[in-house]
mmCIF file of C-alpha atoms in Angstrom:
data_model
loop_
_atom_site.group_PDB
_atom_site.id
_atom_site.type_symbol
_atom_site.label_atom_id
_atom_site.label_comp_id
_atom_site.label_asym_id
_atom_site.label_seq_id
_atom_site.Cartn_x
_atom_site.Cartn_y
_atom_site.Cartn_z
ATOM 1 C CA MET A 1 0.000 0.000 0.000
ATOM 2 C CA VAL A 2 1.233 3.418 -0.882
ATOM 3 C CA ILE A 3 0.719 6.164 1.642
ATOM 4 C CA LEU A 4 0.720 9.643 0.156
ATOM 5 C CA ASP A 5 2.451 12.187 2.314
ATOM 6 C CA ARG A 6 0.554 15.456 1.970
ATOM 7 C CA GLN A 7 3.397 17.438 3.485
ATOM 8 C CA ARG A 8 6.420 18.437 1.514
ATOM 9 C CA LEU A 9 9.528 20.315 2.472
ATOM 10 C CA TYR A 10 10.681 22.728 -0.190
ATOM 11 C CA THR A 11 14.391 23.348 -0.518
ATOM 12 C CA SER A 12 15.874 26.571 -1.846
ATOM 13 C CA GLU A 13 16.426 24.795 -5.156
ATOM 14 C CA ASP A 14 12.753 23.753 -5.305
ATOM 15 C CA ILE A 15 11.604 27.316 -4.688
ATOM 16 C CA ALA A 16 14.015 28.682 -7.293
ATOM 17 C CA ALA A 17 12.696 26.167 -9.836
ATOM 18 C CA VAL A 18 9.104 27.246 -9.176
ATOM 19 C CA GLU A 19 10.085 30.902 -9.476
ATOM 20 C CA ASN A 20 11.833 30.227 -12.785
ATOM 21 C CA ARG A 21 8.788 28.428 -14.181
ATOM 22 C CA GLN A 22 6.552 31.305 -13.157
ATOM 23 C CA LEU A 23 8.901 33.837 -14.743
ATOM 24 C CA GLU A 24 9.086 31.804 -17.947
ATOM 25 C CA ASP A 25 5.287 31.740 -18.119
ATOM 26 C CA ILE A 26 5.178 35.513 -17.651
ATOM 27 C CA LEU A 27 7.817 36.130 -20.329
ATOM 28 C CA LEU A 28 5.691 34.317 -22.904
ATOM 29 C CA CYS A 29 3.491 37.446 -22.889
ATOM 30 C CA ARG A 30 0.326 35.555 -23.757
ATOM 31 C CA THR A 31 -1.975 37.671 -21.590
ATOM 32 C CA GLN A 32 -2.280 41.357 -20.773
ATOM 33 C CA GLU A 33 -1.193 40.673 -17.211
ATOM 34 C CA ALA A 34 1.893 38.819 -18.436
ATOM 35 C CA VAL A 35 2.779 41.632 -20.843
ATOM 36 C CA GLU A 36 2.411 44.239 -18.112
ATOM 37 C CA SER A 37 4.537 42.191 -15.719
ATOM 38 C CA THR A 38 7.199 41.758 -18.396
ATOM 39 C CA ILE A 39 7.210 45.494 -19.095
ATOM 40 C CA THR A 40 7.922 46.088 -15.410
ATOM 41 C CA TYR A 41 10.655 43.437 -15.493
ATOM 42 C CA ALA A 42 12.187 45.053 -18.590
ATOM 43 C CA ARG A 43 12.171 48.459 -16.907
ATOM 44 C CA PHE A 44 13.896 46.937 -13.906
ATOM 45 C CA LEU A 45 16.613 45.451 -16.121
ATOM 46 C CA SER A 46 17.002 48.746 -17.942
ATOM 47 C CA LYS A 47 17.479 50.604 -14.659
ATOM 48 C CA THR A 48 19.895 47.947 -13.398
ATOM 49 C CA GLY A 49 22.141 48.350 -16.427
ATOM 50 C CA LEU A 50 23.854 45.916 -18.752
ATOM 51 C CA THR A 51 26.791 43.876 -17.437
ATOM 52 C CA ASN A 52 28.811 40.851 -18.492
ATOM 53 C CA GLU A 53 26.893 38.849 -15.894
ATOM 54 C CA ASN A 54 23.321 39.816 -16.743
ATOM 55 C CA TYR A 55 23.397 40.311 -20.527
ATOM 56 C CA PRO A 56 21.723 36.901 -21.149
ATOM 57 C CA LEU A 57 18.644 38.291 -19.369
ATOM 58 C CA PHE A 58 18.562 41.229 -21.776
ATOM 59 C CA ILE A 59 18.795 38.851 -24.738
ATOM 60 C CA LYS A 60 15.981 36.763 -23.239
ATOM 61 C CA VAL A 61 13.745 39.837 -23.177
ATOM 62 C CA LEU A 62 14.745 40.758 -26.743
ATOM 63 C CA GLU A 63 13.610 37.303 -27.835
ATOM 64 C CA ILE A 64 10.092 38.045 -26.568
ATOM 65 C CA GLY A 65 9.535 40.456 -29.433
ATOM 66 C CA ASN A 66 6.646 42.389 -27.871
ATOM 67 C CA HIS A 67 7.331 46.000 -28.829
ATOM 68 C CA TRP A 68 5.950 47.481 -25.605
ATOM 69 C CA VAL A 69 8.408 45.300 -23.700
ATOM 70 C CA ILE A 70 11.290 46.251 -26.002
ATOM 71 C CA ASP A 71 10.500 49.949 -25.581
ATOM 72 C CA ALA A 72 10.668 49.497 -21.806
ATOM 73 C CA LEU A 73 13.993 47.669 -22.077
ATOM 74 C CA VAL A 74 15.768 49.964 -24.526
ATOM 75 C CA GLY A 75 14.285 53.230 -23.294
ATOM 76 C CA GLU A 76 15.796 56.323 -24.905
ATOM 77 C CA ARG A 77 19.085 54.629 -25.799
ATOM 78 C CA ASP A 78 20.289 54.244 -29.373
ATOM 79 C CA PRO A 79 19.156 50.672 -30.157
ATOM 80 C CA PHE A 80 22.105 50.099 -32.506
ATOM 81 C CA LEU A 81 24.441 50.654 -29.546
ATOM 82 C CA PHE A 82 22.281 48.999 -26.911
ATOM 83 C CA LEU A 83 24.556 45.959 -26.429
ATOM 84 C CA SER A 84 27.774 47.740 -27.416
ATOM 85 C CA SER A 85 29.224 47.561 -23.905
ATOM 86 C CA ILE A 86 29.407 43.762 -24.204
ATOM 87 C CA GLN A 87 32.239 42.301 -26.252
ATOM 88 C CA PRO A 88 30.692 40.264 -29.095
ATOM 89 C CA ASN A 89 31.108 36.537 -28.568
ATOM 90 C CA THR A 90 29.914 33.284 -30.074
ATOM 91 C CA LYS A 91 26.862 32.933 -27.826
ATOM 92 C CA ILE A 92 25.620 36.459 -28.516
ATOM 93 C CA ALA A 93 26.160 35.975 -32.248
ATOM 94 C CA GLN A 94 24.252 32.686 -32.179
ATOM 95 C CA ALA A 95 21.364 34.343 -30.355
ATOM 96 C CA MET A 96 21.221 37.268 -32.793
ATOM 97 C CA PHE A 97 21.265 35.100 -35.918
ATOM 98 C CA ALA A 98 18.701 32.758 -34.352
ATOM 99 C CA LEU A 99 16.345 35.711 -33.921
ATOM 100 C CA LEU A 100 16.861 36.733 -37.537
ATOM 101 C CA ALA A 101 16.208 33.184 -38.701
ATOM 102 C CA GLU A 102 13.086 32.659 -36.587
ATOM 103 C CA ARG A 103 11.241 35.773 -37.729
ATOM 104 C CA HIS A 104 9.954 36.618 -41.169
ATOM 105 C CA PRO A 105 10.731 39.954 -42.835
ATOM 106 C CA GLY A 106 8.568 42.538 -41.092
ATOM 107 C CA GLY A 107 8.098 40.133 -38.206
ATOM 108 C CA ILE A 108 10.666 41.854 -35.994
ATOM 109 C CA TYR A 109 9.960 45.174 -34.296
ATOM 110 C CA PRO A 110 12.346 47.683 -35.974
ATOM 111 C CA LYS A 111 13.894 48.666 -32.643
ATOM 112 C CA THR A 112 14.630 45.007 -31.882
ATOM 113 C CA LEU A 113 16.088 44.558 -35.357
ATOM 114 C CA SER A 114 18.275 47.609 -34.750
ATOM 115 C CA VAL A 115 19.689 46.035 -31.581
ATOM 116 C CA ILE A 116 20.406 42.783 -33.423
ATOM 117 C CA LEU A 117 22.057 44.521 -36.360
ATOM 118 C CA GLY A 118 24.129 46.687 -34.034
ATOM 119 C CA VAL A 119 25.679 43.566 -32.516
ATOM 120 C CA ILE A 120 26.354 41.934 -35.892
ATOM 121 C CA GLN A 121 27.774 45.124 -37.379
ATOM 122 C CA ALA A 122 30.196 45.471 -34.472
ATOM 123 C CA LEU A 123 31.168 41.807 -34.756
ATOM 124 C CA TYR A 124 32.043 41.978 -38.459
ATOM 125 C CA ASN A 125 33.477 45.479 -38.475
ATOM 126 C CA SER A 126 36.734 43.571 -38.777
ATOM 127 C CA PRO A 127 35.480 40.770 -41.052
ATOM 128 C CA GLU A 128 38.251 38.277 -40.425
ATOM 129 C CA ASP A 129 38.143 38.729 -36.650
ATOM 130 C CA GLY A 130 34.363 38.442 -36.676
ATOM 131 C CA TYR A 131 34.487 35.294 -38.764
ATOM 132 C CA SER A 132 36.941 33.753 -36.309
ATOM 133 C CA ILE A 133 34.416 34.351 -33.517
ATOM 134 C CA PHE A 134 31.366 33.167 -35.435
ATOM 135 C CA GLU A 135 31.743 31.245 -38.682
ATOM 136 C CA LEU A 136 28.778 32.176 -40.794
ATOM 137 C CA THR A 137 26.802 29.793 -42.964
ATOM 138 C CA VAL A 138 24.807 30.493 -46.108
ATOM 139 C CA SER A 139 21.678 30.060 -43.976
ATOM 140 C CA ASP A 140 22.902 32.790 -41.622
ATOM 141 C CA LEU A 141 23.408 35.160 -44.541
ATOM 142 C CA ASN A 142 19.944 34.363 -45.886
ATOM 143 C CA ALA A 143 18.504 35.022 -42.424
ATOM 144 C CA LEU A 144 20.207 38.418 -42.466
ATOM 145 C CA GLY A 145 19.547 39.331 -46.083
ATOM 146 C CA LYS A 146 15.847 38.457 -45.997
ATOM 147 C CA HIS A 147 15.268 41.461 -43.724
ATOM 148 C CA LEU A 148 16.310 43.847 -46.494
ATOM 149 C CA ASP A 149 13.350 45.817 -47.808
ATOM 150 C CA LYS A 150 14.144 46.555 -51.435
ATOM 151 C CA GLU A 151 11.144 48.860 -51.787
ATOM 152 C CA LYS A 152 12.568 51.241 -49.165
ATOM 153 C CA GLY A 153 15.941 51.486 -50.892
ATOM 154 C CA GLN A 154 19.382 52.048 -49.429
ATOM 155 C CA GLU A 155 18.379 55.253 -47.638
ATOM 156 C CA ASP A 156 16.474 53.220 -45.064
ATOM 157 C CA SER A 157 18.599 53.000 -41.907
ATOM 158 C CA LEU A 158 18.038 49.274 -41.389
ATOM 159 C CA ASN A 159 18.810 48.519 -45.030
ATOM 160 C CA ARG A 160 22.017 50.551 -44.796
ATOM 161 C CA VAL A 161 23.281 48.577 -41.822
ATOM 162 C CA ILE A 162 22.474 45.207 -43.405
ATOM 163 C CA LEU A 163 24.179 46.277 -46.630
ATOM 164 C CA ASP A 164 27.220 47.441 -44.674
ATOM 165 C CA ILE A 165 27.441 44.076 -42.896
ATOM 166 C CA LEU A 166 27.154 42.209 -46.200
ATOM 167 C CA ASP A 167 29.845 44.450 -47.677
ATOM 168 C CA LYS A 168 32.195 43.675 -44.785
ATOM 169 C CA ILE A 169 31.588 39.941 -45.090
ATOM 170 C CA GLY A 170 32.105 40.153 -48.843
ATOM 171 C CA GLN A 171 35.595 41.485 -48.146
ATOM 172 C CA LEU A 172 36.565 38.020 -46.905
ATOM 173 C CA GLU A 173 36.759 36.867 -50.515
ATOM 174 C CA GLY A 174 40.326 36.153 -51.539
ATOM 175 C CA LEU A 175 41.832 36.495 -48.069
ATOM 176 C CA HIS A 176 42.236 32.740 -47.749
ATOM 177 C CA PRO A 177 41.569 31.227 -51.194
ATOM 178 C CA ASP A 178 42.059 27.703 -49.877
ATOM 179 C CA ASP A 179 39.262 28.144 -47.340
ATOM 180 C CA ARG A 180 36.353 27.152 -49.574
ATOM 181 C CA LYS A 181 33.738 27.796 -46.896
ATOM 182 C CA MET A 182 34.932 31.352 -46.308
ATOM 183 C CA GLU A 183 35.011 31.977 -50.050
ATOM 184 C CA GLU A 184 31.454 30.676 -50.418
ATOM 185 C CA ILE A 185 30.229 32.908 -47.607
ATOM 186 C CA ALA A 186 31.945 35.988 -49.021
ATOM 187 C CA ILE A 187 30.606 35.388 -52.526
ATOM 188 C CA HIS A 188 27.057 34.815 -51.257
ATOM 189 C CA ALA A 189 27.164 37.991 -49.149
ATOM 190 C CA SER A 190 28.187 40.000 -52.204
ATOM 191 C CA ALA A 191 25.495 38.313 -54.293
ATOM 192 C CA ILE A 192 22.742 39.306 -51.843
ATOM 193 C CA ARG A 193 24.042 42.860 -51.818
ATOM 194 C CA ASN A 194 24.240 43.031 -55.611
ATOM 195 C CA HIS A 195 20.704 41.689 -56.014
ATOM 196 C CA PHE A 196 19.459 44.439 -53.729
ATOM 197 C CA PHE A 197 21.049 47.188 -55.805
ATOM 198 C CA ASP A 198 20.313 45.701 -59.244
ATOM 199 C CA GLU A 199 16.814 46.728 -60.338
ATOM 200 C CA THR A 200 16.802 43.964 -62.950
ATOM 201 C CA LYS A 201 17.200 41.252 -60.319
ATOM 202 C CA ASN A 202 14.871 39.943 -57.636
ATOM 203 C CA MET A 203 15.847 38.924 -54.121
ATOM 204 C CA VAL A 204 14.128 35.581 -54.669
ATOM 205 C CA ASP A 205 16.911 34.728 -57.118
ATOM 206 C CA VAL A 206 19.449 34.702 -54.285
ATOM 207 C CA ILE A 207 17.335 33.969 -51.173
ATOM 208 C CA PRO A 208 14.681 31.198 -51.072
ATOM 209 C CA GLN A 209 11.141 32.480 -51.601
ATOM 210 C CA VAL A 210 9.852 30.860 -48.406
ATOM 211 C CA LEU A 211 12.167 33.097 -46.374
ATOM 212 C CA LEU A 212 10.968 36.279 -48.068
ATOM 213 C CA VAL A 213 7.313 36.033 -47.051
ATOM 214 C CA ARG A 214 6.569 39.264 -45.219
ATOM 215 C CA MET A 215 4.642 39.460 -41.961
ATOM 216 C CA ASN A 216 3.718 42.135 -39.450
ATOM 217 C CA TYR A 217 5.117 41.796 -35.940
ATOM 218 C CA GLN A 218 2.041 43.552 -34.528
ATOM 219 C CA ASP A 219 -0.189 40.677 -35.631
ATOM 220 C CA PHE A 220 1.414 38.423 -33.020
ATOM 221 C CA GLU A 221 1.443 40.759 -30.019
ATOM 222 C CA VAL A 222 -0.746 41.009 -26.958
ATOM 223 C CA ALA A 223 -1.180 44.638 -25.961
ATOM 224 C CA PRO A 224 -1.021 45.845 -22.366
ATOM 225 C CA ARG A 225 -3.829 47.882 -20.904
ATOM 226 C CA GLU A 226 -3.538 51.629 -21.277
ATOM 227 C CA GLU A 227 -1.409 53.162 -18.560
ATOM 228 C CA LYS A 228 -3.041 55.954 -16.620
ATOM 229 C CA PRO A 229 -1.165 58.422 -14.423
ATOM 230 C CA PHE A 230 -1.719 58.024 -10.707
ATOM 231 C CA LYS A 231 -3.649 60.865 -9.115
ATOM 232 C CA GLU A 232 -3.861 61.320 -5.400
ATOM 233 C CA LYS A 233 -7.274 61.976 -3.995
ATOM 234 C CA LYS A 234 -7.618 65.197 -2.080
#
């Protein structure tokens, strides 16, 4: 016979696990209450400041995608420089390219995309050094290039940054001719860039059509309730 003990002693680890599960549920932002809680959490992180110890938490919030949350996290800072105090590394690069790959064109809030591109631009400012930190694949370049908006032209700030990154990566061509993978990456980066500028060519000729399907990030968001200023009763 099995006797069920209705009493349970919770250790610190048990409590921490419960807290983490609750926080993960909140960060999914599936309800207004969750969105509002996450906005408060993002504001707290923003006030705390970015460090080498807590930057994964900032990336976790960026992954949420909800633009009200991102506004609370980034605040008035230049989004392109938001993560500039952290030295680019493999894990950050993986996270940034994963975000680009997961979302369709138009499916990333522009401020979030600016943060992502700021990290990648800093990483490949010195193309060879950047490549040594994170070896790109053709899929990574497609994930980046698909967020170009050819209709907006090169004057668009996001387009300019993506084109600059592709230009830097294209400069890898010929540096190590025996490195076939690097050569392939450099050539593909230049091809994406050239297809953007060439009015006679379409992006679908260099990036798979399925990746170019445009979406609207706002279609997938839950909005918080309207904030009202607190007024003391007289």
